[in-house]
Structures are given as structure tokens and as C-alpha cells.
XYZ file of C-alpha atoms in Angstrom:
119
model
C -137.115 78.828 -28.927
C -133.821 79.188 -27.055
C -132.098 80.605 -30.132
C -134.784 83.290 -30.525
C -134.413 84.250 -26.868
C -130.636 84.485 -27.248
C -131.000 86.693 -30.327
C -133.389 88.959 -28.438
C -130.976 89.294 -25.503
C -128.045 90.084 -27.791
C -130.107 92.679 -29.652
C -131.153 94.339 -26.367
C -127.553 94.382 -25.155
C -126.369 96.012 -28.372
C -129.074 98.661 -28.127
C -128.182 99.614 -24.570
C -126.250 102.835 -24.335
C -122.808 101.995 -22.983
C -120.981 104.994 -21.561
C -117.219 104.968 -21.478
C -116.560 108.711 -21.770
C -117.624 111.481 -19.418
C -117.159 115.225 -19.071
C -116.804 116.902 -15.678
C -116.970 120.668 -15.140
C -116.109 122.340 -11.865
C -114.453 125.248 -10.102
C -110.744 124.660 -9.589
C -108.995 126.779 -6.983
C -105.223 126.646 -7.126
C -102.206 128.420 -5.714
C -100.369 129.688 -8.790
C -97.985 131.614 -6.583
C -96.730 128.253 -5.266
C -96.689 126.578 -8.679
C -97.386 127.836 -12.220
C -100.812 127.000 -13.619
C -99.180 125.416 -16.660
C -97.495 122.796 -14.440
C -100.709 122.162 -12.478
C -102.634 121.523 -15.711
C -99.859 119.284 -17.004
C -100.134 117.113 -13.894
C -103.931 117.012 -14.204
C -103.644 115.899 -17.836
C -101.294 113.094 -16.767
C -103.957 111.472 -14.535
C -104.983 108.138 -16.136
C -108.125 108.469 -18.221
C -108.083 112.247 -18.598
C -107.858 112.971 -22.299
C -108.643 116.686 -22.344
C -108.403 119.390 -19.721
C -109.480 122.894 -20.629
C -109.828 125.980 -18.490
C -111.688 129.256 -18.499
C -111.101 132.022 -15.983
C -114.345 133.437 -14.529
C -112.548 136.652 -13.516
C -109.880 138.753 -15.166
C -106.352 137.731 -14.161
C -105.733 141.114 -12.531
C -108.811 140.645 -10.310
C -107.688 137.249 -9.007
C -105.782 136.288 -5.875
C -102.784 134.227 -7.056
C -102.930 132.124 -3.875
C -106.576 131.201 -4.557
C -106.754 131.415 -8.327
C -110.178 130.452 -9.732
C -110.612 128.530 -12.963
C -113.564 126.711 -14.499
C -111.919 123.380 -15.322
C -113.475 120.960 -17.797
C -112.007 117.477 -18.006
C -112.973 114.765 -20.446
C -112.356 111.245 -19.250
C -112.012 108.042 -21.236
C -112.884 105.021 -19.106
C -110.453 102.626 -20.768
C -108.008 102.364 -17.830
C -110.871 101.276 -15.550
C -112.842 99.178 -18.040
C -109.873 96.823 -18.275
C -109.747 96.620 -14.458
C -113.383 95.807 -13.846
C -115.616 98.716 -14.719
C -116.217 102.371 -15.327
C -119.284 104.454 -14.654
C -120.308 107.936 -13.565
C -119.376 107.139 -9.939
C -115.733 106.698 -10.962
C -115.611 110.433 -11.697
C -115.492 111.028 -7.932
C -112.226 109.085 -7.785
C -110.821 111.146 -10.640
C -111.809 114.318 -8.770
C -109.876 113.029 -5.735
C -106.827 112.459 -7.966
C -107.074 116.063 -9.180
C -107.120 117.233 -5.538
C -103.790 115.433 -4.960
C -102.003 117.572 -7.563
C -99.544 119.957 -5.923
C -100.956 123.486 -6.039
C -104.624 122.422 -6.238
C -106.585 123.697 -3.249
C -110.040 122.492 -4.287
C -112.046 121.205 -7.226
C -115.768 121.642 -6.630
C -118.017 119.720 -9.000
C -121.801 119.642 -8.929
C -122.978 116.080 -9.808
C -125.229 117.659 -12.453
C -122.049 118.841 -14.212
C -120.889 115.280 -14.880
C -122.290 114.180 -18.218
C -121.716 111.365 -20.657
C -120.219 112.094 -24.062
């Protein structure tokens, strides 16, 4: 009886959806007059766990203020650095957002919780 119960528990655990990758989309506002966007993105990509960072400009470059440059930033995050240190879940994306805000030239990164999805 115990062996059957153990098998059932293992089977349930294997069927559970384990999420270790997430995508976060938000509005990044940066000062590209202070620092080139290329350097800002390079620093964002160097944050542990971020595997991909892509950007799309909602306005034409000529229509933008270079001191408050708007970009739709999508980052994909692999949870490996945190899994090895005790855990990774959707809540950890808030910490990654805070790391993005520390990058020189980043003024804000606004993310709606609905725009954080598992991959």
C-alpha cells in the first residue's frame, strides 16, 4: 500500500507544471542623452537570469524626448540563478524589475502584473 501511494505522489509531482522561465513586458523610460540606449540594454542583459531583452519603440525616434525615451521592453528570464539558491517563482520578477531600475540611465520600468507570463 505504501509503495502505491509513493508512486501516486511521484506521478502527481511529475505532472505538475514547474515554471522556471518567465517573460515580462513593460514600458521602459530612459535618458539616452545621458547614456546610449545600446549601453543601457547591455547592462540590462547582464542582470543574472535575463536571457533575452528586446525593445520596440511605441513612437518614432524623432517624436521622442531623448531625456525620457520610451521603449516597450520585453525580458525573458531563466530562473536558474535563483533555483540553485532556494527558489524561483513569478514574485521574483519584481526583484528583477528592481535590478533593471538600478541600471544607469533607466528612469522607470513600469510593468503590469498581467504582463508577466510563464514560458
